[in-house]
């Protein structure tokens, strides 16, 4: 069965989901942020099938989130190291972690906390406006067509309706 591709949709969320493809891909990236670099360590930590892990690592390398670096010659074996593009995915994982901490943690509290080395505090992700540094919420933020939205689609009545809604999304 062939899956639907969102790679060319005019939406960064859809394109990101197309890149991720399934639940294993963000888990592999999580492990990379935890310092895992070697195939066997990814496999052991995640309990993922070797063929599935091979596919996910290949895709992350092809998409530029991980880089393969040989650490052994006979036989050739590789470390999988986060690239700049891969390291930039941290914000996505941190936001997912914060949401999970709020809505899925048990009475004992969050299973993992993030320690911010710059200030020395345990903290969590927040989505803030890059311009004013105030928190962005669903109630005060709405999507608008950006410069990369295809002009031929922007003229469609359903697209116009979709992006010309009231200012508050909580209504």
Coordinates of N, CA and C in Angstrom, one line a residue:
X1 N 0.8 -1.2 0.0 CA 0.0 0.0 0.0 C 0.9 1.2 0.0
X2 N 0.6 2.2 -0.9 CA 1.4 3.4 -1.0 C 0.8 4.5 -0.1
X3 N 1.6 5.1 0.7 CA 1.1 6.2 1.6 C 1.0 7.5 0.8
X4 N 0.1 8.4 1.3 CA 0.0 9.7 0.8 C 1.2 10.5 1.1
X5 N 1.7 11.3 0.2 CA 2.8 12.2 0.4 C 2.4 13.6 0.6
X6 N 2.9 14.2 1.7 CA 2.6 15.6 2.0 C 3.8 16.5 1.6
X7 N 4.8 15.9 0.9 CA 6.1 16.6 0.7 C 5.9 17.9 -0.1
X8 N 4.9 18.0 -0.9 CA 4.7 19.2 -1.8 C 3.5 20.1 -1.3
X9 N 2.9 19.7 -0.2 CA 1.8 20.5 0.3 C 2.3 21.9 0.7
X10 N 1.5 22.9 0.6 CA 1.9 24.3 1.0 C 1.7 24.5 2.5
X11 N 2.4 23.6 3.3 CA 2.2 23.6 4.8 C 3.4 23.0 5.4
X12 N 4.2 23.7 6.3 CA 5.4 23.2 6.9 C 5.1 22.1 7.8
X13 N 3.9 22.0 8.5 CA 3.5 20.9 9.3 C 3.4 19.7 8.5
X14 N 2.7 19.8 7.4 CA 2.5 18.6 6.5 C 3.8 18.1 6.0
X15 N 4.7 19.0 5.6 CA 6.0 18.6 5.0 C 6.8 17.9 6.1
X16 N 6.8 18.5 7.3 CA 7.5 17.8 8.4 C 7.0 16.4 8.7
X17 N 5.7 16.3 8.7 CA 5.1 15.0 8.9 C 5.5 14.0 7.8
X18 N 5.6 14.5 6.6 CA 6.0 13.7 5.5 C 7.4 13.2 5.7
X19 N 8.3 14.1 6.2 CA 9.7 13.7 6.5 C 9.7 12.7 7.6
X20 N 8.9 12.9 8.6 CA 9.0 12.0 9.8 C 8.4 10.6 9.4
X21 N 7.3 10.6 8.7 CA 6.7 9.4 8.2 C 6.0 8.5 9.2
X22 N 6.5 8.3 10.4 CA 6.0 7.4 11.4 C 6.5 7.7 12.7
X23 N 6.1 7.0 13.7 CA 6.5 7.3 15.1 C 8.0 7.0 15.4
X24 N 8.6 6.1 14.6 CA 10.0 5.7 14.9 C 11.0 6.8 14.6
X25 N 10.7 7.6 13.6 CA 11.7 8.6 13.2 C 11.9 9.6 14.3
X26 N 10.9 10.2 15.0 CA 11.2 11.1 16.1 C 11.9 10.4 17.3
X27 N 11.6 9.2 17.4 CA 12.2 8.4 18.5 C 13.7 8.2 18.2
X28 N 14.1 8.0 17.0 CA 15.5 7.9 16.6 C 16.2 9.2 16.8
X29 N 15.5 10.3 16.4 CA 16.1 11.6 16.7 C 16.2 11.9 18.2
X30 N 15.2 11.5 19.0 CA 15.3 11.7 20.4 C 16.6 11.0 21.0
X31 N 16.8 9.8 20.5 CA 18.0 9.0 21.0 C 19.3 9.7 20.6
X32 N 19.3 10.3 19.4 CA 20.4 11.1 18.9 C 20.7 12.2 19.8
X33 N 19.6 12.9 20.2 CA 19.8 14.0 21.2 C 20.3 13.6 22.6
X34 N 19.9 12.3 22.9 CA 20.4 11.7 24.2 C 21.9 11.3 24.1
X35 N 22.5 11.4 22.9 CA 23.9 11.0 22.7 C 24.1 9.7 22.0
X36 N 23.1 9.0 21.6 CA 23.3 7.7 20.9 C 23.8 8.0 19.5
X37 N 24.8 7.3 19.1 CA 25.4 7.5 17.7 C 25.5 6.2 16.9
X38 N 25.5 5.1 17.5 CA 25.8 3.8 16.8 C 24.5 3.0 16.6
X39 N 24.5 2.3 15.5 CA 23.4 1.5 15.1 C 22.9 0.6 16.2
X40 N 23.8 -0.2 16.8 CA 23.5 -1.2 17.8 C 22.9 -0.5 19.0
X41 N 23.4 0.7 19.4 CA 22.9 1.4 20.5 C 21.5 1.9 20.3
X42 N 21.2 2.4 19.1 CA 19.8 2.8 18.7 C 18.9 1.6 18.8
X43 N 19.4 0.5 18.3 CA 18.5 -0.7 18.3 C 18.3 -1.2 19.7
X44 N 19.3 -1.2 20.5 CA 19.1 -1.7 21.9 C 18.2 -0.7 22.7
X45 N 18.4 0.6 22.6 CA 17.6 1.5 23.4 C 16.2 1.5 23.0
X46 N 15.9 1.4 21.7 CA 14.5 1.5 21.2 C 13.8 0.2 21.1
X47 N 14.5 -0.9 21.0 CA 13.9 -2.2 20.7 C 13.3 -2.3 19.4
X48 N 13.8 -1.5 18.4 CA 13.3 -1.4 17.1 C 13.9 -2.5 16.2
X49 N 13.1 -3.0 15.3 CA 13.6 -4.0 14.3 C 14.8 -3.4 13.5
X50 N 15.8 -4.3 13.3 CA 17.0 -3.8 12.6 C 16.6 -3.2 11.2
X51 N 15.7 -3.9 10.4 CA 15.4 -3.4 9.1 C 14.7 -2.0 9.2
X52 N 13.8 -1.9 10.2 CA 13.1 -0.6 10.4 C 14.1 0.5 10.7
X53 N 15.0 0.2 11.6 CA 16.1 1.2 12.0 C 16.9 1.5 10.8
X54 N 17.3 0.6 10.0 CA 18.1 0.8 8.8 C 17.4 1.8 7.9
X55 N 16.1 1.6 7.7 CA 15.3 2.5 6.9 C 15.2 3.9 7.5
X56 N 15.0 4.0 8.8 CA 14.8 5.3 9.4 C 16.2 6.1 9.4
X57 N 17.3 5.4 9.7 CA 18.6 6.1 9.6 C 18.9 6.5 8.2
X58 N 18.6 5.7 7.2 CA 18.9 6.0 5.8 C 18.1 7.3 5.5
X59 N 16.8 7.3 5.9 CA 16.0 8.5 5.5 C 16.5 9.7 6.2
X60 N 16.9 9.6 7.5 CA 17.4 10.8 8.2 C 18.7 11.3 7.6
X61 N 19.5 10.4 7.1 CA 20.8 10.8 6.4 C 20.4 11.5 5.1
X62 N 19.5 10.8 4.3 CA 19.1 11.4 3.0 C 18.5 12.8 3.2
X63 N 17.8 13.0 4.2 CA 17.1 14.3 4.4 C 18.0 15.3 5.1
X64 N 19.2 14.9 5.5 CA 20.2 15.8 6.0 C 20.1 16.1 7.5
X65 N 19.3 15.3 8.3 CA 19.2 15.5 9.7 C 20.3 14.7 10.5
X66 N 20.8 13.7 9.9 CA 22.0 12.9 10.4 C 23.0 12.8 9.4
X67 N 24.3 12.7 9.8 CA 25.4 12.4 9.0 C 26.1 11.1 9.4
X68 N 26.5 10.3 8.4 CA 27.2 9.1 8.7 C 28.7 9.4 8.7
X69 N 29.3 9.0 9.8 CA 30.8 9.1 9.9 C 31.4 7.8 10.3
X70 N 32.3 7.3 9.4 CA 32.9 6.0 9.7 C 33.8 6.0 11.0
X71 N 33.6 5.0 11.8 CA 34.4 4.9 13.0 C 35.3 3.7 13.0
X72 N 35.0 2.8 12.0 CA 35.7 1.5 11.9 C 35.8 1.2 10.5
X73 N 37.0 0.6 10.0 CA 37.2 0.3 8.6 C 36.9 -1.2 8.3
X74 N 37.2 -2.1 9.1 CA 37.1 -3.5 8.8 C 36.2 -4.3 9.8
X75 N 34.9 -4.5 9.6 CA 34.1 -3.9 8.5 C 33.8 -2.5 8.8
X76 N 33.3 -1.8 7.7 CA 33.0 -0.4 7.9 C 31.8 -0.2 8.8
X77 N 31.9 0.6 9.8 CA 30.8 0.9 10.7 C 30.7 2.4 10.9
X78 N 29.5 2.9 11.2 CA 29.3 4.3 11.2 C 28.7 4.8 12.5
X79 N 29.1 6.1 12.8 CA 28.4 6.8 13.8 C 27.3 7.6 13.0
X80 N 26.2 7.9 13.7 CA 25.2 8.7 13.1 C 25.1 10.0 14.0
X81 N 25.5 11.1 13.4 CA 25.7 12.3 14.1 C 24.7 13.4 13.6
X82 N 24.1 14.1 14.6 CA 23.1 15.2 14.2 C 23.9 16.3 13.4
X83 N 23.2 16.7 12.3 CA 23.7 17.8 11.5 C 23.1 19.1 12.1
X84 N 23.4 20.3 11.5 CA 22.7 21.5 12.0 C 21.2 21.4 11.8
X85 N 20.8 20.8 10.7 CA 19.3 20.6 10.4 C 18.8 19.7 11.5
X86 N 19.5 18.6 11.8 CA 19.0 17.7 12.9 C 19.0 18.4 14.2
X87 N 20.0 19.1 14.6 CA 20.0 19.8 15.9 C 18.9 20.8 16.0
X88 N 18.5 21.4 14.9 CA 17.4 22.4 14.9 C 16.1 21.7 15.2
X89 N 16.0 20.4 15.1 CA 14.7 19.7 15.4 C 14.5 19.6 16.9
X90 N 15.5 20.0 17.7 CA 15.3 19.9 19.1 C 14.1 20.6 19.6
X91 N 13.8 21.8 19.0 CA 12.6 22.6 19.5 C 11.3 21.8 19.3
X92 N 11.2 21.0 18.2 CA 10.0 20.2 18.0 C 9.9 19.2 19.1
X93 N 11.0 18.5 19.4 CA 10.9 17.4 20.4 C 10.7 18.0 21.8
X94 N 11.3 19.2 22.0 CA 11.0 19.9 23.3 C 9.6 20.3 23.5
X95 N 9.0 20.8 22.4 CA 7.6 21.2 22.5 C 6.7 19.9 22.7
X96 N 7.0 18.8 22.0 CA 6.2 17.6 22.2 C 6.4 17.1 23.6
X97 N 7.6 17.2 24.2 CA 7.8 16.8 25.5 C 7.0 17.6 26.5
X98 N 7.0 18.9 26.3 CA 6.2 19.8 27.2 C 4.7 19.5 27.2
X99 N 4.2 19.2 26.0 CA 2.8 18.9 25.9 C 2.5 17.6 26.6
X100 N 3.4 16.6 26.4 CA 3.2 15.3 27.0 C 3.3 15.4 28.5
X101 N 4.3 16.3 29.0 CA 4.4 16.5 30.5 C 3.1 17.0 31.0
X102 N 2.5 18.0 30.3 CA 1.2 18.6 30.8 C 0.0 17.6 30.8
X103 N -0.1 16.9 29.7 CA -1.3 16.1 29.5 C -1.2 14.6 29.7
X104 N 0.0 14.1 29.7 CA 0.2 12.6 29.8 C 1.0 12.2 31.0
X105 N 1.6 13.1 31.8 CA 2.3 12.6 33.0 C 1.4 12.1 34.1
X106 N 1.9 11.2 34.8 CA 1.1 10.7 36.0 C 1.3 11.6 37.2
X107 N 0.8 11.2 38.3 CA 0.9 12.0 39.5 C 2.3 12.2 40.0
X108 N 3.2 11.3 39.6 CA 4.6 11.4 40.0 C 5.3 12.6 39.2
X109 N 4.7 13.1 38.2 CA 5.3 14.2 37.4 C 6.0 13.7 36.1
X110 N 6.7 14.6 35.5 CA 7.3 14.3 34.2 C 8.4 13.3 34.3
X111 N 8.4 12.3 33.4 CA 9.5 11.3 33.5 C 10.9 11.8 33.1
X112 N 10.9 12.9 32.3 CA 12.2 13.5 31.9 C 12.1 15.0 32.0
X113 N 13.1 15.6 32.5 CA 13.1 17.1 32.6 C 14.4 17.6 31.8
X114 N 14.3 18.7 31.2 CA 15.4 19.3 30.5 C 16.1 20.3 31.4
X115 N 17.4 20.1 31.5 CA 18.3 21.0 32.3 C 18.9 22.0 31.3
X116 N 18.7 23.3 31.5 CA 19.3 24.3 30.7 C 20.6 24.8 31.2
X117 N 21.7 24.4 30.5 CA 23.0 24.6 31.0 C 23.4 26.1 31.1
X118 N 22.8 26.9 30.3 CA 23.1 28.3 30.3 C 22.8 29.0 31.7
X119 N 21.6 28.7 32.2 CA 21.1 29.3 33.4 C 21.2 28.4 34.6
X120 N 21.4 27.1 34.3 CA 21.5 26.1 35.4 C 20.2 25.6 36.0
X121 N 19.1 25.9 35.3 CA 17.8 25.5 35.8 C 17.2 24.3 35.0
X122 N 16.3 23.5 35.7 CA 15.5 22.6 34.9 C 14.4 23.4 34.3
X123 N 14.0 23.2 33.1 CA 13.0 24.0 32.4 C 12.2 23.2 31.4
X124 N 11.4 23.9 30.7 CA 10.6 23.3 29.6 C 10.5 24.2 28.5
X125 N 10.0 23.7 27.4 CA 9.8 24.5 26.2 C 8.6 25.4 26.3
X126 N 8.7 26.6 25.7 CA 7.6 27.5 25.5 C 7.7 28.0 24.1
X127 N 6.5 28.2 23.5 CA 6.5 28.9 22.2 C 6.2 30.3 22.4
X128 N 7.2 31.1 22.0 CA 7.1 32.6 22.1 C 7.3 33.2 20.8
X129 N 6.7 34.4 20.7 CA 6.8 35.2 19.5 C 8.3 35.7 19.3
X130 N 8.8 35.5 18.1 CA 10.2 35.9 17.9 C 10.3 37.4 17.9
X131 N 9.3 38.2 17.6 CA 9.3 39.6 17.6 C 9.2 40.2 19.0
X132 N 8.2 39.8 19.8 CA 8.0 40.5 21.1 C 8.3 39.6 22.3
X133 N 8.7 38.4 22.1 CA 9.1 37.4 23.1 C 7.9 37.0 24.0
X134 N 6.7 37.4 23.7 CA 5.5 37.0 24.5 C 5.1 35.6 24.1
X135 N 4.4 34.8 25.0 CA 4.0 33.5 24.6 C 3.0 33.6 23.5
X136 N 3.0 32.6 22.6 CA 2.0 32.4 21.5 C 1.1 31.3 21.9
X137 N -0.2 31.6 21.8 CA -1.2 30.6 22.1 C -2.2 30.5 21.0
X138 N -3.0 29.4 21.0 CA -4.0 29.2 20.0 C -5.0 30.4 20.0
X139 N -5.2 31.0 21.1 CA -6.2 32.1 21.2 C -5.7 33.4 20.6
X140 N -4.4 33.6 20.6 CA -3.9 34.9 20.1 C -3.1 34.8 18.8
X141 N -3.1 33.6 18.2 CA -2.3 33.4 17.0 C -3.1 32.8 15.9
X142 N -2.9 33.2 14.7 CA -3.7 32.6 13.6 C -2.8 32.5 12.4
X143 N -3.0 31.4 11.6 CA -2.2 31.3 10.4 C -2.6 32.3 9.3
X144 N -1.6 32.7 8.6 CA -1.8 33.6 7.4 C -1.0 33.0 6.3
X145 N -1.4 33.3 5.1 CA -0.6 32.9 3.9 C 0.7 33.6 3.9
X146 N 1.8 32.8 3.7 CA 3.1 33.3 3.6 C 3.6 33.4 2.2
X147 N 4.8 34.0 2.0 CA 5.3 34.2 0.7 C 5.5 33.0 -0.1
X148 N 5.6 31.8 0.5 CA 5.9 30.6 -0.2 C 4.6 29.8 -0.6
X149 N 3.4 30.4 -0.2 CA 2.2 29.7 -0.6 C 1.9 29.9 -2.1
X150 N 1.7 28.8 -2.8 CA 1.5 28.9 -4.3 C 0.4 29.9 -4.6
X151 N 0.7 30.9 -5.5 CA -0.3 31.9 -5.8 C -1.6 31.3 -6.5
X152 N -1.4 30.3 -7.3 CA -2.6 29.7 -7.9 C -3.6 29.1 -6.9
X153 N -3.0 28.6 -5.8 CA -3.9 28.0 -4.7 C -4.5 29.1 -3.8
X154 N -3.7 30.2 -3.6 CA -4.1 31.2 -2.7 C -5.4 31.9 -3.2
X155 N -5.7 31.8 -4.5 CA -6.9 32.5 -5.1 C -8.1 31.6 -4.9
X156 N -8.0 30.4 -4.5 CA -9.2 29.5 -4.4 C -10.1 30.0 -3.3
X157 N -11.4 30.0 -3.5 CA -12.3 30.4 -2.5 C -12.2 29.7 -1.1
X158 N -12.0 28.4 -1.1 CA -11.9 27.7 0.2 C -10.6 28.1 0.9
X159 N -9.5 28.4 0.2 CA -8.3 28.8 0.8 C -8.5 30.2 1.4
X160 N -9.1 31.1 0.6 CA -9.4 32.4 1.1 C -10.3 32.4 2.4
X161 N -11.3 31.5 2.4 CA -12.1 31.3 3.6 C -11.3 30.8 4.8
X162 N -10.5 29.9 4.5 CA -9.7 29.3 5.6 C -8.8 30.2 6.3
X163 N -8.2 31.1 5.5 CA -7.2 32.1 6.1 C -7.7 33.5 6.3
X164 N -9.0 33.7 6.2 CA -9.7 34.9 6.5 C -10.7 34.8 7.7
X165 N -10.4 33.9 8.6 CA -11.3 33.7 9.8 C -11.0 34.7 10.8
X166 N -11.9 34.8 11.9 CA -11.7 35.7 13.0 C -10.3 35.6 13.6
X167 N -9.9 36.6 14.3 CA -8.6 36.6 14.9 C -8.4 35.5 16.0
X168 N -9.4 35.2 16.7 CA -9.3 34.2 17.7 C -9.6 32.8 17.2
X169 N -8.7 31.9 17.5 CA -8.9 30.5 17.1 C -9.7 29.7 18.1
X170 N -9.9 30.2 19.3 CA -10.5 29.5 20.4 C -12.1 29.7 20.3
X171 N -12.6 30.4 19.3 CA -14.0 30.6 19.2 C -14.7 29.4 18.8

